[in-house]
Tab-separated table of C-alpha atoms (C1' of nucleotides) in Angstrom:
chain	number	residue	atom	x	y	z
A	106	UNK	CA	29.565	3.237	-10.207
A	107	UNK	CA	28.546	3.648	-6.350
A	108	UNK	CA	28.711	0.196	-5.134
A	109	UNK	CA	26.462	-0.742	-2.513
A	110	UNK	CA	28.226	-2.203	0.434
A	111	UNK	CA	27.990	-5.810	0.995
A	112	UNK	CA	26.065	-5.604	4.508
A	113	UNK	CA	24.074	-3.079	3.159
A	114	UNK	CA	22.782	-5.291	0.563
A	115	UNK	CA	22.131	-8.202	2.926
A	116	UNK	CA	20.484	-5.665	5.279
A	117	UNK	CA	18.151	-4.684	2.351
A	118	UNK	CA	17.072	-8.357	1.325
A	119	UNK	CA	15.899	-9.516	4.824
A	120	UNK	CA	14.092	-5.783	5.875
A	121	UNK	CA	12.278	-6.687	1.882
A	122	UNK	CA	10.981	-9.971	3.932
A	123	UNK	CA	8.946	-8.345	6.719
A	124	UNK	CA	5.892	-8.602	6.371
A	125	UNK	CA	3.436	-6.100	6.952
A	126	UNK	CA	1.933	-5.233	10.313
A	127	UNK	CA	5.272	-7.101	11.438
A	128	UNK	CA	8.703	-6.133	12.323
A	129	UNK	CA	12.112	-7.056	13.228
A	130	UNK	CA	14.557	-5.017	15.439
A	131	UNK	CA	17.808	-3.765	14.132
A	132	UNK	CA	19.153	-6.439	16.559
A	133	UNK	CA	17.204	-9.088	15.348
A	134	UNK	CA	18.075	-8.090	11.658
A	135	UNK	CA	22.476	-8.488	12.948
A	136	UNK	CA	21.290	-11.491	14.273
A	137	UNK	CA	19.426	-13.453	11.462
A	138	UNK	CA	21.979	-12.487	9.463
A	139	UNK	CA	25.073	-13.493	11.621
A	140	UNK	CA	22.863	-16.759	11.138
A	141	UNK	CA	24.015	-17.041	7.327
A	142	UNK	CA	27.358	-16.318	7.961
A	143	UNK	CA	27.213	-12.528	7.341
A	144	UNK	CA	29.137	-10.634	10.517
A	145	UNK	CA	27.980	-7.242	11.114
A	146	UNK	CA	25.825	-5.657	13.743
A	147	UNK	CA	22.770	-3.615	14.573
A	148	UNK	CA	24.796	0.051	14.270
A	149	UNK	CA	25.646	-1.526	11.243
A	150	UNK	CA	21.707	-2.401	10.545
A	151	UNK	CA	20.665	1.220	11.075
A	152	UNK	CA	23.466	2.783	8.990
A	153	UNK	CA	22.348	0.811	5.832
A	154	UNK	CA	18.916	1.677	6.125
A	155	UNK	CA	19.947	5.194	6.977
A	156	UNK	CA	22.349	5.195	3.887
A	157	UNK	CA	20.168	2.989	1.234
A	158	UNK	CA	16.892	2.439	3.216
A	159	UNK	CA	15.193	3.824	-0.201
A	160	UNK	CA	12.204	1.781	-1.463
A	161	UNK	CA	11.930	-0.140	1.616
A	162	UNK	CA	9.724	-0.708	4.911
A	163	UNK	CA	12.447	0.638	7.061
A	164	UNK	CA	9.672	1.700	9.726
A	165	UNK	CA	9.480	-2.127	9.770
A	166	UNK	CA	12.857	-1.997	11.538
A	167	UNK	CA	12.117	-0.252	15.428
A	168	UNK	CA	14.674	-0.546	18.258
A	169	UNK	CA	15.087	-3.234	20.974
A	170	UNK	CA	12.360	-1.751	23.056
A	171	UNK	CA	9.805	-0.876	20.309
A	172	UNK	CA	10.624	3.051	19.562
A	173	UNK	CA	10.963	3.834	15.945
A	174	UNK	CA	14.210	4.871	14.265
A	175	UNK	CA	15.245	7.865	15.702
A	176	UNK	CA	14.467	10.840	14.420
A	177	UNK	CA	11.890	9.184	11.888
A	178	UNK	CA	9.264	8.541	15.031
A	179	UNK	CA	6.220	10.352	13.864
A	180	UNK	CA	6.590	8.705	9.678
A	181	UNK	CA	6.996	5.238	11.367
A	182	UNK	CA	3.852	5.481	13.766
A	183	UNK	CA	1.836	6.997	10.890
A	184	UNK	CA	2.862	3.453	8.736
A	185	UNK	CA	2.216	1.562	11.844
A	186	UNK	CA	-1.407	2.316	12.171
A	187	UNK	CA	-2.137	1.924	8.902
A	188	UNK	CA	-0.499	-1.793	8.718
A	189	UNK	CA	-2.456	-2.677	12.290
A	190	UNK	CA	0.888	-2.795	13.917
A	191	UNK	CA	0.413	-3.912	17.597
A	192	UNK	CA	1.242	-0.979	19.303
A	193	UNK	CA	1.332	-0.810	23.279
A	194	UNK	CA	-1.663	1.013	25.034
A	195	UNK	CA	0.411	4.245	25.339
A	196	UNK	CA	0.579	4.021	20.926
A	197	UNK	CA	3.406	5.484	20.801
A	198	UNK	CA	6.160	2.255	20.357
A	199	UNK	CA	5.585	-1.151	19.174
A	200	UNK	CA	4.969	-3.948	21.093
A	201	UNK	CA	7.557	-5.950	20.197
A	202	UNK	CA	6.090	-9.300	22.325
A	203	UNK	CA	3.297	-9.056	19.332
A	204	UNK	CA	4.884	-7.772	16.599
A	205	UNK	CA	8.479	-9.133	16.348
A	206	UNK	CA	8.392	-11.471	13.318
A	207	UNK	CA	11.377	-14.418	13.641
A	208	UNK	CA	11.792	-14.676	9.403
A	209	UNK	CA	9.405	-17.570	9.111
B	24	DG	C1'	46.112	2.737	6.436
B	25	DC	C1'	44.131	4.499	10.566
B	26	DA	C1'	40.846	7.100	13.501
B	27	DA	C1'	36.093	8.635	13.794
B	28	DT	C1'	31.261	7.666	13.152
B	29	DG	C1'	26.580	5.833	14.119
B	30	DA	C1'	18.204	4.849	12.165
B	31	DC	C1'	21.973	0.058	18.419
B	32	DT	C1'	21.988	-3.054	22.774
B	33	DG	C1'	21.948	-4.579	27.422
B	34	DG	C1'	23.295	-3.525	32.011
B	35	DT	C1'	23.111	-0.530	35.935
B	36	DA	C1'	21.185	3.469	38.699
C	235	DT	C1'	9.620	5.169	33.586
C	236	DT	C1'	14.144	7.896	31.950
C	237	DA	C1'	19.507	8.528	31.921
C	238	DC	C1'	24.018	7.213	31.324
C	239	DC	C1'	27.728	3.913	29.936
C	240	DA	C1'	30.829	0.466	27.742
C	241	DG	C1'	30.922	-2.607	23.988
C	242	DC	C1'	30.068	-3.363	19.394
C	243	DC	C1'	31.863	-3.532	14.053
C	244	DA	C1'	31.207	-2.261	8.952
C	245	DT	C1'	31.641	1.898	6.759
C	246	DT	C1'	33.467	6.504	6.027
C	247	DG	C1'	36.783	10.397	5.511
DNA sequence: GCAATGACTGGTA
DNA sequence: TTACCAGCCATTG
């Protein structure tokens, strides 16, 4: 049996929460977390959804300053504009001052 | 059990 | 705006 780590798991319940034409940064995702107890942080974030990011709105995830998961930049934009996303004039990152959802 | 790894971050230049 | 750097910490080999 291939037993999904612990933080992984976490990771996968709160990225399951964004809502669409929202997101979260990997960042934000430690931090909310650290705020139930659960240490970890946001290398830690993009591994899982790297690892066992199946099934879920990883694009939902972007960096700090809005860029999508590298190496996945083109995918995310595509799911970005199709959820109404705020993205800045330039269209190619987020704009995290609109976007960033705080899990409530 | 220990060293390397990595879908990151914030500061500085 | 981009580029580089030290710190970060669960997971991996």
């Amino acid at each position: 049996m291939p037993g999904i780590p612990p933080y992984a798991e976490r990771v996968r319940e709160v990225v399951a929460l964004i809502p669409a034409g929202r997101v979260m940064s990997y960042g934000d995702v430690a931090e909310y977390l650290a705020g139930l107890g659960v240490t970890g942080g946001p290398r830690q974030v993009g591994s899982a959804l790297s690892r066992y990011g199946g099934g879920l709105p990883w694009w939902r995830v972007p960096r700090a300053d809005g860029r999508p998961p590298q190496g996945h930049e083109a995918e995310a934009l595509g799911h970005y504009r199709t959820e109404g996303t705020p993205l800045r004039p330039a269209g190619d990152r987020v704009d995290m001052r609109l976007a960033r959802w705080d899990g409530r």
